Amino acid sequence: MNREKLEALRARYGNAKGGDIFDPDFRRVADTQFRDGENRAWPFMNPGTLLDAPYRPDAARAGYTDLDVALVGVPMDLGVTNRNGSRFGPRAVRNIERVGPYEHVFKALPVHELRVADIGDVPLQSRFSLEQCHADIEACFTAIDDAGVRHLAVGGDHSITLPILKSLGRDRPLGMILIDAHCDTSGEFEGAKFHHGGPFRRAVLDGVLDPERTVQIGIRGAAEWLWEFSYESGMRVIHAEEVDTLGIPEVIRQAREVVGDGPVYVSFDIDSIDPAFAPGTGTPEVGGLTPREVLAMMRGFAGLDVIGGDVVEVAPQYDATSNTAHVAAQMALEILCLMARAPSMRQP
């Protein structure tokens, strides 16, 4: 051992507290976490919030002042075609206590770099009417958008993305990166066209989503025959098996090429992840992506103009280990980092 180096380490760290951190980048993280040199908040204490952000249930009454990004729960699963339960997704994600605050690849501390708050759940008026819930969701996110605040939603089933896109895409159709097992571009079933299997067909037909700036990644399973609209409308569909043959860098390159420089929405469905890692969802499909693959993709989208996003379809009653909710919370952090680094994000 180099004795000179050892003595230098002893001099610096021999009596250092846990919060005595000298690297400038790490120091800025420590300054948000430590009190009195060594005391940190216990992760298992106090009510949970999305990404441990401050809780601001009064944000709507206050006009969303002093916020850059609102984190919003959408506990609604009236649009599911298989197992329900994702209405409990926001609560499950709030209970995850070991995600963030620092994202080491982005070198980002998004909840502290931006003015971010968990503003609670969308005030839904009916637990029985899917149409009323969609109207409530659209009204809530329109009000947030009108206040100049961006938003990241945690659902809830994937049908919630349609009213969110209708609020964000009112003035111009958006591009979208969808990470999912299913394209969700099917048509009306049994008298219902607003279910979670078809929000992106509706979004295109409503003029709020540009199909030629839409890429769908991780697609697989027995429902392929329902996704004709994706191909005819010009969406780029990358199946799960193509991720292996193309490689992550090429998937990233193609996605960036498709969405271009315009405003982009990122929608992450937990069923994109193989059920070996994330079983807690209503429509699991074997042969899916790994969490590490999706993390690599998310990080490869840095610099795109990501103006909003969502994490959906966490159904915790099928999630015995809470792994599913943990993956979902991490992906919410990644999307928030993309939003923090977006070219059009105003800095506080």
C-alpha atoms as one frame of an Amber mdcrd trajectory, in Angstrom:
protein
   0.000   0.000   0.000   1.150   3.522  -0.773   1.785   4.916   2.705   1.679
   8.532   1.570  -1.708   8.005  -0.023  -2.971   6.200   3.075  -1.927   9.080
   5.330  -3.685  11.539   3.034  -6.875   9.448   3.184  -6.621   9.245   6.971
  -6.181  12.983   7.222  -9.269  13.674   5.129 -11.612  10.838   6.094 -10.407
   9.506   9.422 -12.769  11.649  11.486 -15.217  12.601   8.737 -18.952  12.306
   9.262 -21.240  10.707   6.680 -22.129  14.110   5.312 -18.525  15.286   4.946
 -18.299  14.878   1.192 -15.696  16.776  -0.803 -16.447  16.110  -4.480 -18.412
  19.178  -5.674 -21.025  17.171  -7.580 -21.621  14.796  -4.677 -21.486  17.694
  -2.241 -24.547  19.343  -3.763 -26.482  16.120  -3.223 -25.266  15.785   0.349
 -26.352  19.337   1.087 -29.938  18.330   0.367 -29.796  15.189   2.512 -27.701
  15.730   5.628 -28.275  17.842   8.703 -25.576  18.531  11.278 -22.974  16.592
   9.322 -24.370  13.086   9.763 -28.151  13.049  10.275 -30.372  12.032   7.376
 -34.126  11.684   7.099 -35.145   8.079   7.665 -36.578   6.720   4.410 -39.289
   4.692   6.171 -40.753   7.588   8.178 -43.550  10.037   7.360 -46.199   9.698
   4.627 -44.870   8.734   1.209 -44.968  11.044  -1.803 -44.072  10.535  -5.440
 -40.260  10.631  -5.637 -40.179  12.021  -2.068 -41.175  15.403  -3.457 -42.853
  17.962  -1.205 -46.581  17.381  -0.837 -48.747  20.235  -2.153 -52.397  19.116
  -2.201 -53.383  22.793  -2.206 -51.551  23.501  -5.467 -54.702  23.774  -7.580
 -56.290  26.354  -5.265 -53.036  28.318  -5.284 -52.901  28.336  -9.088 -49.850
  26.047  -9.206 -47.628  28.968  -8.251 -43.930  28.341  -7.649 -43.981  25.024
  -9.500 -42.081  23.857 -12.555 -43.352  20.262 -12.520 -46.422  18.779 -10.853
 -46.342  15.086  -9.977 -49.901  13.786 -10.167 -51.539  10.505  -9.214 -54.336
   9.202 -11.434 -55.959   6.311  -9.509 -58.339   5.113 -12.225 -58.534   1.695
 -13.898 -62.000   1.588 -15.463 -60.441   1.069 -18.901 -58.731  -2.281 -18.315
 -59.424  -5.298 -20.528 -57.953  -7.902 -18.178 -56.989  -7.726 -14.483 -57.903
  -4.504 -12.733 -56.069  -2.958  -9.779 -53.905  -0.198 -11.256 -56.120   2.312
  -9.431 -53.811   1.469  -6.522 -50.682   2.214  -8.576 -50.102   5.800  -7.379
 -50.283   4.726  -3.746 -47.862   1.847  -4.357 -45.342   4.113  -6.091 -45.606
   6.662  -3.285 -44.648   3.914  -0.832 -41.303   3.308  -2.555 -38.700   4.978
  -0.399 -35.370   4.203  -2.074 -35.479   6.041  -5.423 -33.530   9.248  -5.917
 -32.869  11.974  -5.174 -29.720  11.635  -7.329 -29.545  10.081 -10.794 -25.898
   9.249 -11.334 -25.879   8.975 -15.150 -27.672  12.280 -15.701 -25.803  13.730
 -12.699 -29.195  15.164 -11.888 -31.016  16.048  -8.703 -34.337  16.879 -10.361
 -36.576  17.312  -7.309 -34.102  19.876  -6.002 -32.971  21.413  -9.299 -36.562
  22.234 -10.247 -39.574  23.302  -8.239 -41.304  19.939  -8.052 -44.202  18.822
  -5.850 -46.566  15.886  -5.496 -49.906  17.668  -5.785 -51.961  14.582  -4.919
 -54.449  12.794  -7.127 -56.729  14.013  -9.901 -60.111  14.866  -8.305 -62.212
  12.216 -10.002 -65.970  12.608  -9.657 -67.140   9.084 -10.449 -65.640   5.703
  -9.641 -68.087   4.133 -12.142 -67.911   6.283 -15.302 -64.840   6.003 -17.524
 -66.009   8.931 -19.653 -66.420  11.182 -16.602 -62.995  10.180 -15.315 -61.424
  11.062 -18.662 -63.152  14.445 -18.600 -61.859  15.061 -15.074 -58.324  14.055
 -16.054 -58.329  16.332 -19.100 -59.639  19.262 -17.045 -57.018  18.748 -14.335
 -54.051  18.545 -16.687 -55.352  21.409 -18.833 -55.421  23.632 -15.750 -51.847
  22.646 -14.882 -50.709  23.276 -18.443 -52.516  26.635 -18.595 -50.540  27.690
 -15.514 -47.292  27.086 -17.405 -46.442  24.057 -15.280 -45.368  20.707 -16.671
 -46.588  17.404 -15.313 -45.642  13.795 -14.762 -48.501  11.392 -14.058 -48.565
   8.054 -12.269 -51.551   5.871 -13.085 -53.852   4.162 -13.317 -54.475   2.276
 -16.550 -53.107   3.417 -19.881 -56.358   4.998 -20.994 -55.405   7.997 -18.790
 -52.825   9.037 -21.381 -55.494  10.026 -23.905 -56.987  12.926 -21.899 -53.488
  14.005 -20.878 -52.412  14.149 -24.529 -55.602  16.049 -25.360 -54.590  18.691
 -22.829 -50.946  18.904 -23.913 -51.541  18.598 -27.653 -54.296  21.189 -28.002
 -52.150  23.653 -29.921 -49.928  21.234 -31.856 -49.708  17.444 -32.116 -46.975
  15.916 -29.997 -44.358  13.314 -30.696 -44.250  10.336 -28.372 -41.894   7.660
 -27.105 -43.986   4.742 -25.869 -42.290   1.915 -23.961 -44.882  -0.839 -23.697
 -45.708  -4.444 -24.438 -48.697  -3.299 -26.506 -49.165  -0.609 -29.151 -52.543
   0.405 -27.661 -53.909   1.470 -31.041 -56.901  -0.858 -31.305 -60.468   0.222
 -31.983 -63.797   0.151 -30.180 -64.706  -2.946 -28.178 -68.139  -3.759 -26.799
 -69.343  -0.193 -27.154 -66.254   1.377 -25.540 -63.557   3.220 -27.478 -61.734
   4.823 -24.553 -60.258   1.643 -23.002 -56.564   1.137 -22.314 -56.034  -0.811
 -25.555 -56.701   2.133 -27.839 -55.690   5.549 -26.463 -53.158   6.269 -29.173
 -55.520   5.606 -32.087 -57.903   8.096 -30.480 -55.083  10.591 -29.852 -54.057
  10.519 -33.528 -57.653  10.820 -34.749 -58.209  13.699 -32.324 -55.222  15.491
 -33.853 -53.124  15.656 -30.663 -50.533  12.951 -31.480 -48.376  12.910 -34.612
 -48.037   9.244 -35.651 -44.985   9.938 -37.795 -43.225  11.296 -34.690 -44.248
   8.304 -32.568 -42.067   5.295 -31.722 -43.350   2.275 -29.808 -40.692   0.111
 -28.129 -40.906  -3.336 -26.535 -44.017  -4.545 -28.364 -44.773  -8.268 -28.112
 -47.430 -10.854 -27.269 -50.634 -12.279 -28.648 -52.326  -8.957 -29.439 -50.112
  -8.030 -32.408 -53.020  -8.436 -34.834 -54.815  -5.525 -33.137 -52.136  -2.948
 -33.951 -52.816  -2.376 -37.660 -53.393   1.323 -37.008 -49.820   1.781 -35.773
 -48.407   0.581 -39.065 -50.903   2.321 -41.339 -50.558   5.652 -39.566 -46.761
   5.623 -39.802 -45.697   4.875 -36.246 -42.327   3.158 -35.818 -42.893  -0.129
 -33.975 -39.849  -1.808 -32.407 -40.671  -5.250 -31.080 -39.030  -6.640 -27.968
 -37.039  -9.179 -29.980 -35.738  -6.394 -32.233 -34.158  -4.754 -29.206 -31.811
  -7.753 -29.044 -30.962  -7.729 -32.749 -30.703  -3.962 -33.163 -28.975  -3.257
 -29.856 -29.792  -0.476 -27.421 -27.708   2.241 -29.171 -29.551   1.651 -32.449
 -32.949   1.663 -30.719 -32.020   5.007 -29.166 -30.814   6.364 -32.514 -34.014
   5.354 -34.292 -36.216   6.763 -31.550 -34.379  10.087 -31.605 -34.639  10.204
 -35.385 -38.396   9.567 -35.280 -39.314  12.164 -32.656 -36.857  14.818 -33.833
 -36.488  18.200 -32.162 -40.137  18.912 -31.420 -42.041  18.450 -28.151 -42.115
  14.833 -26.980 -44.248  12.940 -24.483 -42.792   9.810 -22.833 -45.264   7.122
 -21.770 -43.964   4.128 -19.825 -46.191   1.118 -19.279 -44.835  -1.225 -16.615
 -45.871  -4.241 -18.705 -43.028  -3.364 -21.078 -40.824  -4.980 -18.430 -40.714
  -8.778 -18.381 -42.955 -10.183 -15.616 -39.900 -11.871 -14.111 -38.957  -8.357
 -12.949 -42.361  -6.678 -12.758 -45.272  -9.091 -12.312 -47.653  -6.530 -10.809
 -49.659  -5.522 -13.850 -52.941  -6.356 -15.507 -51.678  -7.680 -18.860 -48.265
  -9.317 -18.331 -46.429 -10.528 -21.433 -43.426 -12.863 -21.274 -40.260 -12.050
 -23.208 -40.114  -8.427 -22.182 -37.454  -5.827 -21.580 -35.246  -5.748 -18.508
 -35.164  -2.716 -16.215 -31.544  -2.105 -17.173 -32.413  -2.036 -20.882 -35.139
   0.546 -20.304 -32.860   2.623 -18.074 -30.291   2.682 -20.886 -32.955   3.808
 -23.347 -34.237   6.543 -21.061 -30.737   7.870 -20.518 -30.140   7.782 -24.257
 -33.056  10.160 -24.791 -31.286  12.955 -22.912 -31.555  16.284 -24.725 -34.893
  15.564 -26.389 -37.580  18.136 -25.677 -39.530  15.965 -23.244 -42.384  18.120
 -21.975 -44.354  15.508 -20.030 -44.795  11.851 -19.306 -46.500   9.114 -17.391
 -45.921   5.778 -15.689 -48.936   3.480 -15.814 -50.446   0.033 -15.180 -48.866
  -0.796 -11.795 -51.295  -3.182 -10.074 -49.737  -3.823  -6.658 -51.992  -6.690
  -5.585 -50.105  -8.895  -8.090 -46.740  -7.581  -6.845 -45.737  -9.702  -3.849
 -42.255  -8.191  -3.508 -43.030  -4.554  -4.477 -40.459  -4.911  -7.298 -42.995
  -3.659  -9.846 -43.663  -0.439  -7.962 -39.929   0.026  -7.420 -39.206  -0.211
 -11.150 -42.078   2.186 -11.839 -40.745   4.743  -9.360 -37.286   4.569 -10.920
 -38.740   5.143 -14.386 -40.665   8.133 -13.069 -37.352   9.564 -11.845 -35.792
   8.981 -15.277 -38.645  10.790 -17.045 -38.368  13.664 -14.583 -34.646  13.883
 -15.367 -35.457  14.037 -19.091 -37.899  16.847 -18.391 -35.327  18.701 -16.276
 -32.812  18.498 -19.144 -35.291  19.373 -21.897 -34.250  22.372 -24.012 -37.538
  24.178 -23.410 -37.640  23.664 -19.635 -37.340  27.012 -17.924 -34.887  27.015
 -15.052 -35.965  28.482 -11.711
